[in-house]
Short mmCIF file of C-alpha atoms in Angstrom, two decimals:
data_model
loop_
_atom_site.label_atom_id
_atom_site.label_comp_id
_atom_site.label_asym_id
_atom_site.label_seq_id
_atom_site.Cartn_x
_atom_site.Cartn_y
_atom_site.Cartn_z
CA UNK A 370 3.29 -28.60 -0.94
CA UNK A 371 2.86 -24.90 -0.20
CA UNK A 372 -0.33 -23.31 -1.53
CA UNK A 373 -0.53 -19.75 -2.86
CA UNK A 374 -3.65 -17.77 -3.74
CA UNK A 375 -3.13 -15.38 -6.67
CA UNK A 376 -5.67 -12.58 -7.13
CA UNK A 377 -5.56 -10.91 -10.54
CA UNK A 378 -7.06 -7.41 -10.47
CA UNK A 379 -5.83 -6.14 -13.84
CA UNK A 380 -2.95 -3.85 -14.71
CA UNK A 381 -0.22 -3.96 -17.33
CA UNK A 382 0.76 -7.52 -16.43
CA UNK A 383 -2.51 -8.75 -17.93
CA UNK A 384 -3.00 -6.16 -20.64
CA UNK A 385 -3.24 -6.57 -24.41
CA UNK A 386 -4.34 -4.61 -27.46
CA UNK A 387 -3.77 -1.06 -28.67
CA UNK A 388 -4.11 0.90 -26.47
CA UNK A 389 -3.34 -1.56 -23.70
CA UNK A 390 -6.26 -2.68 -21.52
CA UNK A 391 -6.51 -5.53 -18.96
CA UNK A 392 -7.81 -8.86 -20.27
CA UNK A 393 -10.40 -10.92 -18.39
CA UNK A 394 -9.50 -13.20 -15.50
CA UNK A 395 -10.04 -16.46 -17.42
CA UNK A 396 -7.91 -15.20 -20.31
CA UNK A 397 -5.10 -14.20 -17.99
CA UNK A 398 -5.27 -17.53 -16.17
CA UNK A 399 -4.88 -19.36 -19.48
CA UNK A 400 -1.97 -17.13 -20.48
CA UNK A 401 -0.17 -17.58 -17.15
CA UNK A 402 -0.63 -21.35 -17.30
CA UNK A 403 1.05 -21.45 -20.70
CA UNK A 404 4.21 -19.78 -19.42
CA UNK A 405 7.42 -21.72 -18.67
CA UNK A 406 7.55 -22.63 -15.01
CA UNK A 407 3.86 -22.06 -14.28
CA UNK A 408 2.08 -24.96 -16.00
CA UNK A 409 -0.54 -27.07 -14.24
CA UNK A 410 -0.94 -24.65 -11.33
CA UNK A 411 2.56 -25.32 -10.00
CA UNK A 412 5.92 -23.57 -9.93
CA UNK A 413 8.20 -25.96 -11.77
CA UNK A 414 10.90 -27.46 -9.55
CA UNK A 415 9.49 -25.90 -6.40
CA UNK A 416 7.13 -27.30 -3.71
CA UNK A 417 4.61 -24.58 -4.53
CA UNK A 418 1.17 -24.75 -6.13
CA UNK A 419 -1.02 -21.77 -6.94
CA UNK A 420 -4.64 -20.98 -7.65
CA UNK A 421 -5.58 -18.04 -9.86
CA UNK A 422 -8.65 -15.95 -8.99
CA UNK A 423 -10.01 -12.61 -10.19
CA UNK A 424 -12.73 -10.03 -9.92
CA UNK A 425 -15.48 -9.94 -12.50
CA UNK A 426 -14.29 -6.53 -13.65
CA UNK A 427 -10.57 -6.05 -14.22
CA UNK A 428 -9.11 -2.56 -13.87
CA UNK A 429 -6.17 -0.41 -14.76
CA UNK A 430 -4.84 0.70 -11.38
CA UNK A 431 -5.40 4.35 -12.36
CA UNK A 432 -9.12 3.60 -11.94
CA UNK A 433 -8.74 2.04 -8.48
CA UNK A 434 -9.49 3.63 -5.13
CA UNK A 435 -10.37 2.82 -1.51
CA UNK A 436 -13.43 0.67 -2.38
CA UNK A 437 -11.08 -1.60 -4.35
CA UNK A 438 -8.67 -1.79 -1.42
CA UNK A 439 -11.45 -3.06 0.81
CA UNK A 440 -12.58 -5.52 -1.87
CA UNK A 441 -9.06 -6.93 -2.23
CA UNK A 442 -8.58 -7.20 1.52
CA UNK A 443 -11.96 -8.89 1.87
CA UNK A 444 -11.18 -11.44 -0.85
CA UNK A 445 -7.85 -12.29 0.78
CA UNK A 446 -9.53 -12.81 4.14
CA UNK A 447 -12.17 -15.00 2.50
CA UNK A 448 -9.42 -17.45 1.50
CA UNK A 449 -6.97 -16.74 4.30
CA UNK A 450 -7.27 -20.03 6.15
CA UNK A 451 -6.73 -22.17 3.06
CA UNK A 452 -3.40 -20.86 1.74
CA UNK A 453 0.16 -20.32 2.93
CA UNK A 454 0.63 -17.04 1.08
CA UNK A 455 -1.06 -14.55 -1.22
CA UNK A 456 -0.14 -12.66 -4.39
CA UNK A 457 -2.09 -9.66 -5.70
CA UNK A 458 -1.52 -8.81 -9.38
CA UNK A 459 -1.97 -5.08 -9.82
CA UNK A 460 -1.17 -2.16 -12.08
CA UNK A 461 1.95 -0.20 -11.19
CA UNK A 462 0.50 3.32 -11.16
CA UNK A 463 -1.22 3.03 -7.77
CA UNK A 464 0.45 -0.15 -6.52
CA UNK A 465 2.13 1.72 -3.66
CA UNK A 466 -1.26 2.98 -2.43
CA UNK A 467 -2.86 -0.48 -2.49
CA UNK A 468 0.11 -2.19 -0.86
CA UNK A 469 0.13 0.47 1.86
CA UNK A 470 -3.62 0.16 2.38
CA UNK A 471 -3.46 -3.62 2.74
CA UNK A 472 -0.79 -3.28 5.42
CA UNK A 473 -3.22 -1.20 7.50
CA UNK A 474 -6.42 -3.08 6.62
CA UNK A 475 -4.96 -6.47 7.55
CA UNK A 476 -3.65 -6.10 11.13
CA UNK A 477 -2.56 -9.42 12.57
CA UNK A 478 -1.24 -10.62 9.22
CA UNK A 479 0.60 -13.89 9.79
CA UNK A 480 1.28 -14.86 6.17
CA UNK A 481 2.90 -13.10 3.21
CA UNK A 482 0.78 -10.85 1.00
CA UNK A 483 2.83 -9.82 -2.04
CA UNK A 484 1.65 -7.22 -4.55
CA UNK A 485 3.29 -7.32 -7.97
CA UNK A 486 2.75 -6.47 -11.60
CA UNK A 487 4.94 -5.53 -14.52
CA UNK A 488 6.10 -2.81 -16.85
CA UNK A 489 5.54 -5.00 -19.92
CA UNK A 490 2.54 -7.34 -20.34
CA UNK A 491 2.95 -11.08 -19.90
CA UNK A 492 1.73 -11.50 -23.49
CA UNK A 493 4.70 -9.54 -24.89
CA UNK A 494 8.28 -10.75 -25.35
CA UNK A 495 10.59 -9.77 -23.74
CA UNK A 496 8.84 -8.84 -20.51
CA UNK A 497 9.39 -8.52 -16.78
CA UNK A 498 6.00 -10.03 -16.01
CA UNK A 499 6.97 -13.70 -15.86
CA UNK A 500 9.89 -13.15 -13.49
CA UNK A 501 7.80 -10.92 -11.21
CA UNK A 502 4.87 -13.34 -11.16
CA UNK A 503 6.98 -16.44 -10.58
CA UNK A 504 9.16 -14.77 -7.95
CA UNK A 505 6.17 -13.41 -6.06
CA UNK A 506 4.47 -16.82 -5.98
CA UNK A 507 7.69 -18.49 -4.84
CA UNK A 508 8.24 -15.99 -2.02
CA UNK A 509 4.61 -16.05 -0.91
CA UNK A 510 4.68 -19.82 -0.69
CA UNK A 511 8.03 -20.50 0.91
CA UNK A 512 9.00 -17.52 3.07
CA UNK A 513 7.72 -16.74 6.56
CA UNK A 514 7.30 -13.00 6.02
CA UNK A 515 4.11 -11.86 7.79
CA UNK A 516 3.85 -8.57 5.92
CA UNK A 517 2.26 -6.91 2.93
CA UNK A 518 5.05 -6.42 0.39
CA UNK A 519 5.78 -5.24 -3.13
CA UNK A 520 7.90 -7.52 -5.32
CA UNK A 521 9.53 -6.08 -8.41
CA UNK A 522 12.67 -6.81 -10.41
CA UNK A 523 13.94 -9.49 -7.99
CA UNK A 524 13.49 -7.27 -4.90
CA UNK A 525 10.96 -7.66 -2.11
CA UNK A 526 10.07 -4.38 -0.37
CA UNK A 527 7.79 -3.57 2.53
CA UNK A 528 4.60 -2.49 0.80
CA UNK A 529 4.05 0.73 2.73
CA UNK A 530 7.63 1.81 1.98
CA UNK A 531 7.56 1.17 -1.78
CA UNK A 532 7.53 4.04 -4.27
CA UNK A 533 7.26 3.92 -8.05
CA UNK A 534 10.42 5.52 -9.40
CA UNK A 535 10.42 4.70 -13.12
CA UNK A 536 7.92 4.47 -15.95
CA UNK A 537 10.19 2.65 -18.40
CA UNK A 538 12.66 0.52 -16.42
CA UNK A 539 12.08 -2.97 -15.05
CA UNK A 540 13.31 -1.64 -11.68
CA UNK A 541 10.11 0.36 -11.39
CA UNK A 542 9.94 0.45 -7.58
CA UNK A 543 12.31 1.38 -4.80
CA UNK A 544 12.20 1.54 -1.02
CA UNK A 545 14.02 4.81 -0.35
CA UNK A 546 13.88 4.81 3.46
CA UNK A 547 14.14 1.09 4.24
CA UNK A 548 16.39 -1.62 2.75
CA UNK A 549 14.80 -4.44 0.79
CA UNK A 550 13.35 -7.31 2.81
CA UNK A 551 14.59 -9.95 0.37
CA UNK A 552 16.16 -10.51 -3.03
CA UNK A 553 15.71 -13.37 -5.47
CA UNK A 554 18.61 -14.61 -7.58
CA UNK A 555 20.01 -18.09 -7.80
CA UNK A 556 18.56 -18.41 -4.33
CA UNK A 557 16.44 -16.33 -1.97
CA UNK A 558 18.20 -14.00 0.48
CA UNK A 559 16.01 -12.63 3.27
CA UNK A 560 17.03 -9.77 5.56
CA UNK A 561 15.50 -11.33 8.67
CA UNK A 562 16.55 -8.43 10.87
CA UNK A 563 14.08 -6.20 9.01
CA UNK A 564 11.15 -8.60 8.69
CA UNK A 565 8.40 -7.85 11.17
CA UNK A 566 7.81 -10.55 13.80
CA UNK A 567 4.85 -12.87 13.70
CA UNK A 568 1.82 -11.29 15.39
CA UNK A 569 0.78 -12.13 18.92
CA UNK A 570 -1.97 -14.79 19.10
CA UNK A 571 -4.30 -12.19 20.57
CA UNK A 572 -4.43 -10.46 17.16
CA UNK A 573 -3.08 -13.05 14.72
CA UNK A 574 -5.29 -13.82 11.74
CA UNK A 575 -4.26 -17.46 12.08
CA UNK A 576 -6.71 -17.56 15.00
CA UNK A 577 -10.19 -18.18 13.49
CA UNK A 578 -11.99 -15.81 15.87
CA UNK A 579 -9.65 -12.95 14.96
CA UNK A 580 -10.06 -13.65 11.26
CA UNK A 581 -13.83 -13.66 11.52
CA UNK A 582 -13.85 -10.44 13.55
CA UNK A 583 -11.68 -8.63 11.01
CA UNK A 584 -13.87 -9.77 8.10
CA UNK A 585 -16.89 -8.25 9.84
CA UNK A 586 -15.03 -5.06 10.69
CA UNK A 587 -13.74 -4.59 7.14
CA UNK A 588 -17.27 -4.70 5.79
CA UNK A 589 -18.21 -1.91 8.22
CA UNK A 590 -15.09 0.07 7.30
CA UNK A 591 -15.86 -0.17 3.61
CA UNK A 592 -19.28 1.39 4.23
CA UNK A 593 -17.85 4.07 6.51
CA UNK A 594 -15.20 5.07 3.94
CA UNK A 595 -17.93 6.20 1.58
CA UNK A 596 -18.78 9.04 3.98
CA UNK A 597 -15.50 10.98 3.87
CA UNK A 598 -12.57 11.75 1.60
CA UNK A 599 -8.81 12.14 1.97
CA UNK A 600 -6.99 14.52 -0.35
CA UNK A 601 -3.43 15.11 -1.51
CA UNK A 602 -2.22 18.71 -1.46
CA UNK A 603 1.07 19.33 -3.26
CA UNK A 604 2.70 22.62 -2.37
CA UNK A 605 4.25 24.69 -5.15
CA UNK A 606 5.72 28.17 -5.40
CA UNK A 607 2.92 30.73 -5.41
CA UNK A 608 0.16 28.46 -4.13
CA UNK A 609 -2.78 30.60 -3.04
CA UNK A 610 -4.64 30.22 0.26
CA UNK A 611 -7.95 30.37 -1.61
CA UNK A 612 -6.97 27.34 -3.68
CA UNK A 613 -6.27 25.34 -0.54
CA UNK A 614 -9.50 26.56 1.09
CA UNK A 615 -11.48 25.39 -1.95
CA UNK A 616 -10.00 21.89 -1.61
CA UNK A 617 -10.78 21.56 2.09
CA UNK A 618 -14.11 23.27 2.67
CA UNK A 619 -17.59 22.47 1.44
CA UNK A 620 -16.78 19.26 -0.43
CA UNK A 621 -18.98 16.17 -0.57
CA UNK A 622 -18.18 13.84 0.97
CA UNK A 623 -16.41 16.04 3.51
CA UNK A 624 -12.63 16.00 3.78
CA UNK A 625 -11.40 14.12 6.84
CA UNK A 626 -7.67 14.13 6.17
CA UNK A 627 -5.07 15.86 4.02
CA UNK A 628 -1.65 14.63 2.95
CA UNK A 629 0.39 17.79 2.41
CA UNK A 630 3.36 17.17 0.14
CA UNK A 631 5.53 19.92 1.54
CA UNK A 632 9.04 21.08 0.76
CA UNK A 633 12.19 19.59 2.27
CA UNK A 634 11.86 18.74 5.94
CA UNK A 635 8.18 19.69 5.96
CA UNK A 636 8.29 23.35 5.04
CA UNK A 637 5.69 25.52 3.35
CA UNK A 638 4.62 29.14 2.90
CA UNK A 639 4.78 31.06 6.16
CA UNK A 640 2.24 33.73 5.25
CA UNK A 641 -0.49 34.31 7.82
CA UNK A 642 -3.30 33.77 5.27
CA UNK A 643 -1.94 30.40 4.19
CA UNK A 644 -1.37 29.14 7.73
CA UNK A 645 -4.80 30.38 8.77
CA UNK A 646 -6.47 28.19 6.14
CA UNK A 647 -4.67 25.14 7.54
CA UNK A 648 -5.36 26.12 11.14
CA UNK A 649 -9.10 26.46 10.43
CA UNK A 650 -9.10 23.02 8.83
CA UNK A 651 -7.34 21.58 11.87
CA UNK A 652 -9.92 23.23 14.14
CA UNK A 653 -12.71 21.57 12.11
CA UNK A 654 -11.19 18.16 12.85
CA UNK A 655 -9.39 17.66 9.53
CA UNK A 656 -6.15 15.77 10.14
CA UNK A 657 -3.26 17.43 8.30
CA UNK A 658 -0.24 15.25 7.51
CA UNK A 659 3.03 17.02 6.79
CA UNK A 660 4.89 14.86 4.26
CA UNK A 661 7.88 15.75 2.13
CA UNK A 662 8.18 15.89 -1.64
CA UNK A 663 11.74 14.57 -1.27
CA UNK A 664 12.26 10.90 -2.06
CA UNK A 665 14.46 10.13 0.94
CA UNK A 666 14.77 11.45 4.47
CA UNK A 667 12.24 12.44 7.09
CA UNK A 668 10.03 15.37 8.04
CA UNK A 669 10.97 17.63 10.93
CA UNK A 670 8.27 20.26 10.64
CA UNK A 671 9.58 22.27 13.57
CA UNK A 672 13.15 22.59 12.34
CA UNK A 673 12.61 25.74 10.27
CA UNK A 674 10.57 28.89 10.73
CA UNK A 675 8.65 27.84 7.61
CA UNK A 676 7.68 24.48 9.12
CA UNK A 677 3.98 23.70 9.15
CA UNK A 678 3.71 22.48 12.75
CA UNK A 679 2.27 25.88 13.74
CA UNK A 680 -0.88 25.04 11.78
CA UNK A 681 -1.52 21.82 13.71
CA UNK A 682 -0.02 19.40 11.21
CA UNK A 683 1.24 15.94 12.13
CA UNK A 684 4.81 15.29 10.98
CA UNK A 685 4.83 12.21 8.74
CA UNK A 686 8.45 11.39 9.65
CA UNK A 687 9.69 9.13 6.84
CA UNK A 688 6.32 7.80 5.67
CA UNK A 689 5.65 7.94 1.97
CA UNK A 690 2.73 10.12 0.86
CA UNK A 691 0.94 6.96 -0.33
CA UNK A 692 1.31 5.38 3.11
CA UNK A 693 0.03 8.53 4.82
CA UNK A 694 -2.96 8.64 2.48
CA UNK A 695 -3.87 4.97 2.92
CA UNK A 696 -3.35 5.12 6.68
CA UNK A 697 -5.73 8.06 6.99
CA UNK A 698 -8.38 6.14 5.05
CA UNK A 699 -7.89 3.04 7.18
CA UNK A 700 -8.06 4.91 10.49
CA UNK A 701 -10.99 7.20 9.71
CA UNK A 702 -12.96 4.23 8.33
CA UNK A 703 -12.74 2.71 11.80
CA UNK A 704 -14.77 5.63 13.15
CA UNK A 705 -11.93 7.06 15.21
CA UNK A 706 -12.02 10.65 16.45
CA UNK A 707 -9.59 13.11 14.83
CA UNK A 708 -7.39 13.35 17.94
CA UNK A 709 -7.01 9.57 18.02
CA UNK A 710 -6.27 9.51 14.30
CA UNK A 711 -3.61 12.17 14.88
CA UNK A 712 -2.00 10.08 17.60
CA UNK A 713 -1.98 6.91 15.51
CA UNK A 714 -0.70 8.69 12.42
CA UNK A 715 2.50 9.38 14.35
CA UNK A 716 2.66 5.80 15.63
CA UNK A 717 4.29 2.91 13.80
CA UNK A 718 1.47 0.43 13.08
CA UNK A 719 2.84 -1.71 10.23
CA UNK A 720 6.46 -0.73 9.76
CA UNK A 721 5.48 2.35 7.75
CA UNK A 722 7.67 4.79 9.65
CA UNK A 723 10.93 4.80 11.53
CA UNK A 724 10.40 5.59 15.18
CA UNK A 725 12.96 8.21 16.30
CA UNK A 726 15.40 6.99 18.93
CA UNK A 727 15.46 9.02 22.14
CA UNK A 728 19.11 10.11 22.52
CA UNK A 729 18.75 9.78 26.30
CA UNK A 730 18.28 6.02 25.81
CA UNK A 731 21.51 5.60 23.84
#
């Protein structure tokens, strides 16, 4: 019998009332246990059992931030040795951020961690909640996928590649720059060529010493993350240098990193005043990520004269803005120097970006 740990954090899947608000953990556990296929802590007809857990305070994901990411990661590590897979129930609004963060906060992951939720609460009929919950538990228990993923509408996506694309369709998430890892229908189809390999024993969390070391480090990272901030800067026609300066200078806690949501292949205003604001931030040690507002494709910030590479930005390649944001938080919380953070932001750590192929090697 495979064992799955399910952590309910809140979100639409467990919401009720008008306006909707997340119910308590015990109430959601009772509701889930009354659903077809999930009675008695088992998935009917499958060799999978599950245990429901929760935080004392349930949240809409719009209220969640980095401290919650560390809390979720810590709770998963607390139970890591006792289960074959993990499911995190979460609101959809910031699900991509949390799934991305977990992929960076849990290096050495050797078991599935699947983040899911729903567009319609489990208490309402019809809903997408039951299928998402059941499918996520089934995948977490039976599939050897050592990654943090998002499962929605029968599709399993790499978590740091997932983007919310709809507010009113059951297919709420997509993975624009990477095919799905698996689909669930009559059976389960896994794209094994895309699934990341099991970690080396030197870092694998299946090794007790590694697990214990990461638990201690995460506690330190959570404290360190309180001392800095990461901001999102969306470019728009007519953006003023003074507006950007106000976001990056003199804030408390100080800004350590910026995810710039630029145009197209990483373009932005080419005025000297605008670029000077970014260059001064770079000189102060603020890491500037050059992401694109486009849903698909990659950044090439040196391709056009309006590219932002001249200001010291790091091209995000095909990372999502959420992945860039979460990765900056994870790296700076480790106490790394800006130059090392810059290097690692351009390095594939958890499948979050596609490493360009050197044409000379083809």
